[in-house]
Amino acid sequence: MKEKILEIIGNYNKDKTRLLDMLHDIQNVIGYVDDESILILNQELKISISEIKEVISFYHFYSNEPMGKVNIYLNNSVTSEMHGRGAVLDAFEKECNVTEGSVSADGLFGLFPTSCIGMNDQEPAAIINGKIFTRLTPYRVHEIVKSLGNGIKIEDLIYEGDGGGRNSLPEIHSMVCNNIRRRGALLTHDYKFFDTTNNLLSEKSPQEVIQIVEDSNIRGRGGAGFPTGIKWKFGRKAEGEHKVIICNADEGEPGTFKDRVILTEFPEMVFEGMVIAAYSVGADIGLLYLRYEYKYLLNYLNGILDKMRDKHLLGNNIDGIEAFNFDIRIQLGAGAYICGEESALIESLEGKRGEPRDKPPFPVEKGYLNYPTIVNNVETLASIPKILTKGADWFVGLGDKASTGTKILSISGDCNYPGIYEVEWGTSIKDVLDMCGAFNIQAVQVGGPSGALIGSKDFGRNLSYTDLPTGGSIIIFGEQRNLLSDVVMNFMEFFIEESCGSCSTCRNMPAVLKKRFTKILDGKGVQSDIDDLINWSELLKVSRCGLGQTAANPITTSINNFRHLYDRLIQPGIEFDTGFCLEDSVKDSCSAVGRQPTLHHM
Amino acid sequence: MNNTIKFKIDAKEIVAEKGKTVLEAARDNGVYIPTLCNFPGVPPKGGCRMCTIKINNRFMTSCTTPAAAGMEIESNTSEISNLRKGIVELLFVSGNHFCPSCEKSGNCELQALAYKYQMMVPKYPYSFPQKDIDASSPKLIKDQNRCVLCQRCMKTIKTDKGERYFSFSKRGSELEVIMDPTLCESMTDEVAQLAMDNCPVGSILKKDIGFVEPIGTRKYDKEPIGTDIDG
Ligand SMILES: Cc1cc2nc3c(=O)[nH]c(=O)nc-3n(C[C@H](O)[C@H](O)[C@H](O)COP(=O)(O)O)c2cc1C
């Protein structure tokens, strides 16, 4: 086995920045990263054992302990819960003889929860040995586990058939469905792939290209909304031995799955967007950071890159343009929402824990390996080729003034037709609900857990950078849902699970808030508890990155928009309650000694 | 030629060398901004957020922000003091900090900051987490109850080859700083002493020595934290 590990390390030229790849490969061979491999890594890479373990223990999909032969990662996003996760979990636990979060005694099955895997429109979904299984039911679980027990390979278990579109290509062979329900400027097939690179690029200077992008007024689609043209301009000006274009395909915000669909159906446009970006800023290194959950797309995407190399759309002197050298490598993530934050993503690309960097300096000055780096979202990059071919005016004609173009929404939850909807910016929430067949709606989560929970009084508001901004996640909750115990709680647990922990406020405050929130849910709350939640949330604003800064949003936006739900739970006329319950606190010891005490209440 | 810049902190004019951070410039000018994770000589990593200031209505950490001419910075306002006090309280309730029985009492920066911000009882509920004490190293005790995850040991205690004796483990609320089993096995007394000294709290203790300096005569028993800068 030592030879094999040495070979893996050698495949990456003993380059520490490729530690993530080495760990993936080791885990593929051994099933987990064992101490012997860690020792070999330690000797070969000259980093201490605990520094290697530091990386392993950061990412959800690595393990330093033996895993099952079959490992099931069951999505625990709120829509998964809404569509029957509980029963599916029970079925897995029973059929596999395992409790969630552990490996079965016979070592056959590992069963683990995992944060949103980007399948919110086909829940409950799970990743089983790297393959995605969607729309699970207890019956289906029974079939899958039985078949696995009979020695049937995981690949052959996708007998619903493939999910349509390119999901049925042999390179993907996946049951994931695209569910594209509404196509707009970006998703229509009216563009010949690589047209811009083949016909336009050699005629235009980098500055001219940047000008068109700036004139189109396109802003980042990853959530923060920074104007893309301006970012590229900074990138052009920045000086460095190398420059880097990164495509952010970490898509971790619960409820978003549009990047997955773009990468399945239009990867050519994403990669072409990267080539155009590289030409504009003068970059030579290209990286696409693909979240681990989308590993099933990896071979397929690499195949497209190979084809581009064959056509001289990547490599040296691209498209005959002298000294335009650029290539793209896909880096697989390992399970961490925070790695979607651009500086954490860069740390991860360098083979480290995904902890956000302090800004300034921004990536555009000092990014990947300290080279000037542009990070753009999948959708942003996919929009670029058409903008260049059809012109900035065409793009400005779509959407509204501050928010040009279209936005691809990922819609899930209580509606008849969950899926992908491309709408012009400026579309109202009411229209969105009408589009997807949503009736008797209590609330809509706009922008994922880090966004806002809004109620019917706000359904007239519009999606735009100036009103309701969104990276595209729209989760719909019907009248029957318990917004506080089911939705807000799920989101708070998400932030607690996904905080990197390196800054004090984000590491500690969400748990404090959750505790006080739970007190209210348990019927022990008083009026001042609501005020506490509002006031304490303020401290999160000094967190280092967007995760911490928005981690109280589920609580604060639900208090703002659904105050009556809180008020209803508060004990009327009582000003103080510690929340402490003597009976509950001594329950365990009572059952241990088998006696009931006489409790003296104050 | 002109190598200095001028800017303002709470209306006080600061004259600083170009290239300094706001924190360094403030200190050079006798303005105390509280810190916990910062350590001179190693790159800052805005982790504790204690040195938060406000520039153009945005929160920034002064340890990581380069000073620039003309900046107008808020630091000692009631808003920011409340936030800093909140951070201290949050650290207290998120660990198990029992000052009266701690070897570092009087030399502890967290305790000194709590006095500075006049913390009586934290406004947040205590979480009393279950934490371990690792005494596996022949030289050191690592008490996770008291660790504030400041990374000072991780950044300053390294071998000649640059390998770290201390590393993070896990993430989020489960985050811990752990000792490297191999390196901490063969650690020298000098390195162990340095690790203890560089720890702002009582999480890293050298074995076999207890209370050398009596409580009541230690650094922050004599004067409040920051006095050496603005006193
Ligand atoms: C916690 C957190 C998670 C993020 N996740 C993503 C993500 O999954 N995909 C993405 O494109 N941007 C994400 N972002 C935003 C990125 O930091 C960055 O703004 C974006 O990738 C820039 O590309 P754009 O300008 O094209 O939007 C995230 C930000 C934060 C704070």
PDB file of N, CA and C in Angstrom, chain A residues 396-473:
ATOM      1  N   VAL A 396     -28.649  45.187 -21.829  1.00  0.00           N
ATOM      2  CA  VAL A 396     -29.229  46.280 -21.040  1.00  0.00           C
ATOM      3  C   VAL A 396     -30.740  46.375 -21.271  1.00  0.00           C
ATOM      4  N   GLY A 397     -31.179  45.913 -22.427  1.00  0.00           N
ATOM      5  CA  GLY A 397     -32.621  45.917 -22.727  1.00  0.00           C
ATOM      6  C   GLY A 397     -33.403  44.918 -21.900  1.00  0.00           C
ATOM      7  N   LEU A 398     -32.708  44.044 -21.237  1.00  0.00           N
ATOM      8  CA  LEU A 398     -33.376  43.046 -20.393  1.00  0.00           C
ATOM      9  C   LEU A 398     -33.264  43.470 -18.928  1.00  0.00           C
ATOM     10  N   GLY A 399     -34.274  43.132 -18.139  1.00  0.00           N
ATOM     11  CA  GLY A 399     -34.205  43.429 -16.707  1.00  0.00           C
ATOM     12  C   GLY A 399     -34.589  44.857 -16.407  1.00  0.00           C
ATOM     13  N   ASP A 400     -34.102  45.385 -15.295  1.00  0.00           N
ATOM     14  CA  ASP A 400     -34.388  46.788 -15.008  1.00  0.00           C
ATOM     15  C   ASP A 400     -33.083  47.578 -14.917  1.00  0.00           C
ATOM     16  N   LYS A 401     -33.214  48.827 -14.530  1.00  0.00           N
ATOM     17  CA  LYS A 401     -32.087  49.729 -14.714  1.00  0.00           C
ATOM     18  C   LYS A 401     -30.833  49.332 -13.916  1.00  0.00           C
ATOM     19  N   ALA A 402     -31.041  49.087 -12.643  1.00  0.00           N
ATOM     20  CA  ALA A 402     -29.871  48.750 -11.806  1.00  0.00           C
ATOM     21  C   ALA A 402     -29.476  47.290 -11.969  1.00  0.00           C
ATOM     22  N   SER A 403     -30.391  46.498 -12.478  1.00  0.00           N
ATOM     23  CA  SER A 403     -30.136  45.061 -12.576  1.00  0.00           C
ATOM     24  C   SER A 403     -30.437  44.610 -13.996  1.00  0.00           C
ATOM     25  N   THR A 404     -29.394  44.559 -14.823  1.00  0.00           N
ATOM     26  CA  THR A 404     -29.628  44.222 -16.225  1.00  0.00           C
ATOM     27  C   THR A 404     -29.575  42.716 -16.429  1.00  0.00           C
ATOM     28  N   GLY A 405     -30.246  42.290 -17.508  1.00  0.00           N
ATOM     29  CA  GLY A 405     -30.197  40.886 -17.891  1.00  0.00           C
ATOM     30  C   GLY A 405     -31.214  40.031 -17.163  1.00  0.00           C
ATOM     31  N   THR A 406     -30.919  38.752 -17.121  1.00  0.00           N
ATOM     32  CA  THR A 406     -31.857  37.810 -16.517  1.00  0.00           C
ATOM     33  C   THR A 406     -31.203  37.150 -15.310  1.00  0.00           C
ATOM     34  N   LYS A 407     -32.036  36.504 -14.509  1.00  0.00           N
ATOM     35  CA  LYS A 407     -31.523  35.752 -13.362  1.00  0.00           C
ATOM     36  C   LYS A 407     -32.120  34.363 -13.419  1.00  0.00           C
ATOM     37  N   ILE A 408     -31.289  33.387 -13.195  1.00  0.00           N
ATOM     38  CA  ILE A 408     -31.785  32.019 -13.173  1.00  0.00           C
ATOM     39  C   ILE A 408     -32.120  31.656 -11.731  1.00  0.00           C
ATOM     40  N   LEU A 409     -33.392  31.373 -11.520  1.00  0.00           N
ATOM     41  CA  LEU A 409     -33.852  31.067 -10.168  1.00  0.00           C
ATOM     42  C   LEU A 409     -33.897  29.558  -9.955  1.00  0.00           C
ATOM     43  N   SER A 410     -33.564  29.146  -8.768  1.00  0.00           N
ATOM     44  CA  SER A 410     -33.726  27.755  -8.358  1.00  0.00           C
ATOM     45  C   SER A 410     -34.918  27.750  -7.412  1.00  0.00           C
ATOM     46  N   ILE A 411     -36.025  27.201  -7.867  1.00  0.00           N
ATOM     47  CA  ILE A 411     -37.251  27.266  -7.068  1.00  0.00           C
ATOM     48  C   ILE A 411     -37.577  25.895  -6.495  1.00  0.00           C
ATOM     49  N   SER A 412     -37.831  25.877  -5.189  1.00  0.00           N
ATOM     50  CA  SER A 412     -38.166  24.605  -4.558  1.00  0.00           C
ATOM     51  C   SER A 412     -39.129  24.845  -3.408  1.00  0.00           C
ATOM     52  N   GLY A 413     -39.581  23.781  -2.811  1.00  0.00           N
ATOM     53  CA  GLY A 413     -40.503  23.892  -1.683  1.00  0.00           C
ATOM     54  C   GLY A 413     -41.924  23.589  -2.100  1.00  0.00           C
ATOM     55  N   ASP A 414     -42.868  24.321  -1.489  1.00  0.00           N
ATOM     56  CA  ASP A 414     -44.281  24.028  -1.723  1.00  0.00           C
ATOM     57  C   ASP A 414     -44.798  24.677  -3.000  1.00  0.00           C
ATOM     58  N   CYS A 415     -44.539  24.060  -4.136  1.00  0.00           N
ATOM     59  CA  CYS A 415     -45.103  24.528  -5.393  1.00  0.00           C
ATOM     60  C   CYS A 415     -45.256  23.315  -6.303  1.00  0.00           C
ATOM     61  N   ASN A 416     -46.092  23.474  -7.338  1.00  0.00           N
ATOM     62  CA  ASN A 416     -46.352  22.315  -8.199  1.00  0.00           C
ATOM     63  C   ASN A 416     -45.172  21.977  -9.097  1.00  0.00           C
ATOM     64  N   TYR A 417     -44.405  23.005  -9.499  1.00  0.00           N
ATOM     65  CA  TYR A 417     -43.365  22.761 -10.490  1.00  0.00           C
ATOM     66  C   TYR A 417     -42.015  23.307 -10.044  1.00  0.00           C
ATOM     67  N   PRO A 418     -41.393  22.665  -9.086  1.00  0.00           N
ATOM     68  CA  PRO A 418     -40.069  23.133  -8.674  1.00  0.00           C
ATOM     69  C   PRO A 418     -39.076  22.949  -9.820  1.00  0.00           C
ATOM     70  N   GLY A 419     -38.086  23.796  -9.867  1.00  0.00           N
ATOM     71  CA  GLY A 419     -37.083  23.659 -10.921  1.00  0.00           C
ATOM     72  C   GLY A 419     -36.421  24.989 -11.233  1.00  0.00           C
ATOM     73  N   ILE A 420     -35.935  25.079 -12.473  1.00  0.00           N
ATOM     74  CA  ILE A 420     -35.148  26.219 -12.914  1.00  0.00           C
ATOM     75  C   ILE A 420     -36.015  27.181 -13.722  1.00  0.00           C
ATOM     76  N   TYR A 421     -36.006  28.431 -13.332  1.00  0.00           N
ATOM     77  CA  TYR A 421     -36.785  29.449 -14.029  1.00  0.00           C
ATOM     78  C   TYR A 421     -35.875  30.628 -14.336  1.00  0.00           C
ATOM     79  N   GLU A 422     -35.736  30.935 -15.604  1.00  0.00           N
ATOM     80  CA  GLU A 422     -34.956  32.116 -15.943  1.00  0.00           C
ATOM     81  C   GLU A 422     -35.913  33.285 -16.130  1.00  0.00           C
ATOM     82  N   VAL A 423     -35.741  34.328 -15.319  1.00  0.00           N
ATOM     83  CA  VAL A 423     -36.640  35.493 -15.387  1.00  0.00           C
ATOM     84  C   VAL A 423     -35.795  36.756 -15.562  1.00  0.00           C
ATOM     85  N   GLU A 424     -36.429  37.799 -16.065  1.00  0.00           N
ATOM     86  CA  GLU A 424     -35.714  39.072 -16.122  1.00  0.00           C
ATOM     87  C   GLU A 424     -35.661  39.652 -14.719  1.00  0.00           C
ATOM     88  N   TRP A 425     -34.591  40.334 -14.397  1.00  0.00           N
ATOM     89  CA  TRP A 425     -34.536  41.070 -13.140  1.00  0.00           C
ATOM     90  C   TRP A 425     -35.718  42.030 -13.095  1.00  0.00           C
ATOM     91  N   GLY A 426     -36.265  42.256 -11.934  1.00  0.00           N
ATOM     92  CA  GLY A 426     -37.418  43.132 -11.815  1.00  0.00           C
ATOM     93  C   GLY A 426     -38.721  42.355 -11.699  1.00  0.00           C
ATOM     94  N   THR A 427     -38.667  41.041 -11.854  1.00  0.00           N
ATOM     95  CA  THR A 427     -39.860  40.210 -11.699  1.00  0.00           C
ATOM     96  C   THR A 427     -40.266  40.180 -10.219  1.00  0.00           C
ATOM     97  N   SER A 428     -41.586  40.231  -9.982  1.00  0.00           N
ATOM     98  CA  SER A 428     -42.040  40.250  -8.589  1.00  0.00           C
ATOM     99  C   SER A 428     -42.143  38.837  -8.026  1.00  0.00           C
ATOM    100  N   ILE A 429     -42.122  38.758  -6.712  1.00  0.00           N
ATOM    101  CA  ILE A 429     -42.282  37.461  -6.047  1.00  0.00           C
ATOM    102  C   ILE A 429     -43.639  36.853  -6.395  1.00  0.00           C
ATOM    103  N   LYS A 430     -44.652  37.738  -6.494  1.00  0.00           N
ATOM    104  CA  LYS A 430     -45.982  37.237  -6.830  1.00  0.00           C
ATOM    105  C   LYS A 430     -45.958  36.520  -8.180  1.00  0.00           C
ATOM    106  N   ASP A 431     -45.290  37.147  -9.169  1.00  0.00           N
ATOM    107  CA  ASP A 431     -45.202  36.503 -10.479  1.00  0.00           C
ATOM    108  C   ASP A 431     -44.431  35.192 -10.410  1.00  0.00           C
ATOM    109  N   VAL A 432     -43.405  35.183  -9.601  1.00  0.00           N
ATOM    110  CA  VAL A 432     -42.620  33.946  -9.449  1.00  0.00           C
ATOM    111  C   VAL A 432     -43.514  32.833  -8.899  1.00  0.00           C
ATOM    112  N   LEU A 433     -44.331  33.183  -7.889  1.00  0.00           N
ATOM    113  CA  LEU A 433     -45.210  32.176  -7.295  1.00  0.00           C
ATOM    114  C   LEU A 433     -46.240  31.690  -8.311  1.00  0.00           C
ATOM    115  N   ASP A 434     -46.737  32.618  -9.126  1.00  0.00           N
ATOM    116  CA  ASP A 434     -47.703  32.219 -10.160  1.00  0.00           C
ATOM    117  C   ASP A 434     -47.064  31.302 -11.191  1.00  0.00           C
ATOM    118  N   MET A 435     -45.823  31.607 -11.517  1.00  0.00           N
ATOM    119  CA  MET A 435     -45.108  30.823 -12.523  1.00  0.00           C
ATOM    120  C   MET A 435     -44.976  29.363 -12.138  1.00  0.00           C
ATOM    121  N   CYS A 436     -44.671  29.132 -10.862  1.00  0.00           N
ATOM    122  CA  CYS A 436     -44.312  27.763 -10.477  1.00  0.00           C
ATOM    123  C   CYS A 436     -45.481  27.037  -9.821  1.00  0.00           C
ATOM    124  N   GLY A 437     -46.660  27.657  -9.874  1.00  0.00           N
ATOM    125  CA  GLY A 437     -47.829  26.978  -9.329  1.00  0.00           C
ATOM    126  C   GLY A 437     -47.775  26.848  -7.826  1.00  0.00           C
ATOM    127  N   ALA A 438     -47.689  27.979  -7.146  1.00  0.00           N
ATOM    128  CA  ALA A 438     -47.635  27.961  -5.685  1.00  0.00           C
ATOM    129  C   ALA A 438     -48.881  28.654  -5.146  1.00  0.00           C
ATOM    130  N   PHE A 439     -49.644  27.939  -4.316  1.00  0.00           N
ATOM    131  CA  PHE A 439     -50.894  28.489  -3.793  1.00  0.00           C
ATOM    132  C   PHE A 439     -50.905  28.446  -2.271  1.00  0.00           C
ATOM    133  N   ASN A 440     -51.665  29.349  -1.680  1.00  0.00           N
ATOM    134  CA  ASN A 440     -51.762  29.423  -0.208  1.00  0.00           C
ATOM    135  C   ASN A 440     -50.379  29.455   0.445  1.00  0.00           C
ATOM    136  N   ILE A 441     -49.642  30.424   0.059  1.00  0.00           N
ATOM    137  CA  ILE A 441     -48.257  30.486   0.497  1.00  0.00           C
ATOM    138  C   ILE A 441     -48.118  31.362   1.734  1.00  0.00           C
ATOM    139  N   GLN A 442     -47.416  30.833   2.705  1.00  0.00           N
ATOM    140  CA  GLN A 442     -47.207  31.553   3.950  1.00  0.00           C
ATOM    141  C   GLN A 442     -45.953  32.429   3.870  1.00  0.00           C
ATOM    142  N   ALA A 443     -44.903  31.888   3.283  1.00  0.00           N
ATOM    143  CA  ALA A 443     -43.626  32.595   3.305  1.00  0.00           C
ATOM    144  C   ALA A 443     -42.739  32.142   2.158  1.00  0.00           C
ATOM    145  N   VAL A 444     -41.806  33.019   1.791  1.00  0.00           N
ATOM    146  CA  VAL A 444     -40.815  32.672   0.769  1.00  0.00           C
ATOM    147  C   VAL A 444     -39.436  33.047   1.297  1.00  0.00           C
ATOM    148  N   GLN A 445     -38.510  32.108   1.192  1.00  0.00           N
ATOM    149  CA  GLN A 445     -37.129  32.395   1.567  1.00  0.00           C
ATOM    150  C   GLN A 445     -36.404  32.831   0.295  1.00  0.00           C
ATOM    151  N   VAL A 446     -36.021  34.099   0.254  1.00  0.00           N
ATOM    152  CA  VAL A 446     -35.365  34.638  -0.936  1.00  0.00           C
ATOM    153  C   VAL A 446     -33.864  34.715  -0.686  1.00  0.00           C
ATOM    154  N   GLY A 447     -33.077  34.023  -1.501  1.00  0.00           N
ATOM    155  CA  GLY A 447     -31.621  34.095  -1.362  1.00  0.00           C
ATOM    156  C   GLY A 447     -31.040  33.079  -0.406  1.00  0.00           C
ATOM    157  N   GLY A 448     -31.819  32.057  -0.080  1.00  0.00           N
ATOM    158  CA  GLY A 448     -31.287  31.011   0.816  1.00  0.00           C
ATOM    159  C   GLY A 448     -31.252  31.476   2.261  1.00  0.00           C
ATOM    160  N   PRO A 449     -30.751  30.629   3.143  1.00  0.00           N
ATOM    161  CA  PRO A 449     -30.696  30.974   4.565  1.00  0.00           C
ATOM    162  C   PRO A 449     -30.014  32.311   4.849  1.00  0.00           C
ATOM    163  N   SER A 450     -29.038  32.688   4.029  1.00  0.00           N
ATOM    164  CA  SER A 450     -28.363  33.960   4.276  1.00  0.00           C
ATOM    165  C   SER A 450     -29.177  35.138   3.743  1.00  0.00           C
ATOM    166  N   GLY A 451     -30.304  34.858   3.085  1.00  0.00           N
ATOM    167  CA  GLY A 451     -31.170  35.913   2.579  1.00  0.00           C
ATOM    168  C   GLY A 451     -32.259  36.262   3.581  1.00  0.00           C
ATOM    169  N   ALA A 452     -33.512  36.370   3.090  1.00  0.00           N
ATOM    170  CA  ALA A 452     -34.588  36.825   3.962  1.00  0.00           C
ATOM    171  C   ALA A 452     -35.821  35.943   3.833  1.00  0.00           C
ATOM    172  N   LEU A 453     -36.494  35.769   4.969  1.00  0.00           N
ATOM    173  CA  LEU A 453     -37.781  35.081   4.984  1.00  0.00           C
ATOM    174  C   LEU A 453     -38.862  36.150   4.903  1.00  0.00           C
ATOM    175  N   ILE A 454     -39.622  36.160   3.813  1.00  0.00           N
ATOM    176  CA  ILE A 454     -40.620  37.220   3.668  1.00  0.00           C
ATOM    177  C   ILE A 454     -42.027  36.644   3.613  1.00  0.00           C
ATOM    178  N   GLY A 455     -42.999  37.473   3.995  1.00  0.00           N
ATOM    179  CA  GLY A 455     -44.386  37.061   4.013  1.00  0.00           C
ATOM    180  C   GLY A 455     -45.188  37.780   2.938  1.00  0.00           C
ATOM    181  N   SER A 456     -46.503  37.545   2.926  1.00  0.00           N
ATOM    182  CA  SER A 456     -47.322  37.997   1.803  1.00  0.00           C
ATOM    183  C   SER A 456     -47.293  39.511   1.609  1.00  0.00           C
ATOM    184  N   LYS A 457     -47.054  40.273   2.678  1.00  0.00           N
ATOM    185  CA  LYS A 457     -47.059  41.726   2.479  1.00  0.00           C
ATOM    186  C   LYS A 457     -45.909  42.161   1.570  1.00  0.00           C
ATOM    187  N   ASP A 458     -44.920  41.317   1.418  1.00  0.00           N
ATOM    188  CA  ASP A 458     -43.776  41.665   0.563  1.00  0.00           C
ATOM    189  C   ASP A 458     -43.780  40.955  -0.790  1.00  0.00           C
ATOM    190  N   PHE A 459     -44.847  40.215  -1.090  1.00  0.00           N
ATOM    191  CA  PHE A 459     -44.831  39.453  -2.343  1.00  0.00           C
ATOM    192  C   PHE A 459     -44.890  40.358  -3.576  1.00  0.00           C
ATOM    193  N   GLY A 460     -45.254  41.626  -3.371  1.00  0.00           N
ATOM    194  CA  GLY A 460     -45.261  42.563  -4.498  1.00  0.00           C
ATOM    195  C   GLY A 460     -43.865  43.090  -4.816  1.00  0.00           C
ATOM    196  N   ARG A 461     -42.920  42.810  -3.951  1.00  0.00           N
ATOM    197  CA  ARG A 461     -41.564  43.335  -4.187  1.00  0.00           C
ATOM    198  C   ARG A 461     -40.871  42.586  -5.324  1.00  0.00           C
ATOM    199  N   ASN A 462     -39.849  43.248  -5.860  1.00  0.00           N
ATOM    200  CA  ASN A 462     -39.198  42.703  -7.050  1.00  0.00           C
ATOM    201  C   ASN A 462     -37.817  42.144  -6.761  1.00  0.00           C
ATOM    202  N   LEU A 463     -37.454  41.156  -7.553  1.00  0.00           N
ATOM    203  CA  LEU A 463     -36.090  40.633  -7.495  1.00  0.00           C
ATOM    204  C   LEU A 463     -35.172  41.604  -8.223  1.00  0.00           C
ATOM    205  N   SER A 464     -34.294  42.233  -7.484  1.00  0.00           N
ATOM    206  CA  SER A 464     -33.302  43.106  -8.124  1.00  0.00           C
ATOM    207  C   SER A 464     -32.224  43.420  -7.105  1.00  0.00           C
ATOM    208  N   TYR A 465     -31.116  43.931  -7.600  1.00  0.00           N
ATOM    209  CA  TYR A 465     -30.014  44.233  -6.689  1.00  0.00           C
ATOM    210  C   TYR A 465     -30.394  45.346  -5.719  1.00  0.00           C
ATOM    211  N   THR A 466     -31.423  46.154  -6.085  1.00  0.00           N
ATOM    212  CA  THR A 466     -31.787  47.267  -5.219  1.00  0.00           C
ATOM    213  C   THR A 466     -33.000  46.961  -4.335  1.00  0.00           C
ATOM    214  N   ASP A 467     -33.755  45.898  -4.655  1.00  0.00           N
ATOM    215  CA  ASP A 467     -34.900  45.574  -3.797  1.00  0.00           C
ATOM    216  C   ASP A 467     -34.653  44.241  -3.082  1.00  0.00           C
ATOM    217  N   LEU A 468     -34.958  43.151  -3.752  1.00  0.00           N
ATOM    218  CA  LEU A 468     -34.676  41.841  -3.156  1.00  0.00           C
ATOM    219  C   LEU A 468     -33.570  41.175  -3.957  1.00  0.00           C
ATOM    220  N   PRO A 469     -32.329  41.297  -3.495  1.00  0.00           N
ATOM    221  CA  PRO A 469     -31.247  40.654  -4.236  1.00  0.00           C
ATOM    222  C   PRO A 469     -31.247  39.155  -3.958  1.00  0.00           C
ATOM    223  N   THR A 470     -30.768  38.362  -4.884  1.00  0.00           N
ATOM    224  CA  THR A 470     -30.695  36.929  -4.647  1.00  0.00           C
ATOM    225  C   THR A 470     -29.667  36.276  -5.554  1.00  0.00           C
ATOM    226  N   GLY A 471     -29.000  35.281  -5.009  1.00  0.00           N
ATOM    227  CA  GLY A 471     -28.147  34.435  -5.832  1.00  0.00           C
ATOM    228  C   GLY A 471     -28.987  33.414  -6.588  1.00  0.00           C
ATOM    229  N   GLY A 472     -30.278  33.381  -6.279  1.00  0.00           N
ATOM    230  CA  GLY A 472     -31.176  32.544  -7.066  1.00  0.00           C
ATOM    231  C   GLY A 472     -31.980  31.526  -6.286  1.00  0.00           C
ATOM    232  N   SER A 473     -31.706  31.394  -4.993  1.00  0.00           N
ATOM    233  CA  SER A 473     -32.441  30.403  -4.216  1.00  0.00           C
ATOM    234  C   SER A 473     -33.794  30.964  -3.771  1.00  0.00           C
TER     235      SER A 473
END
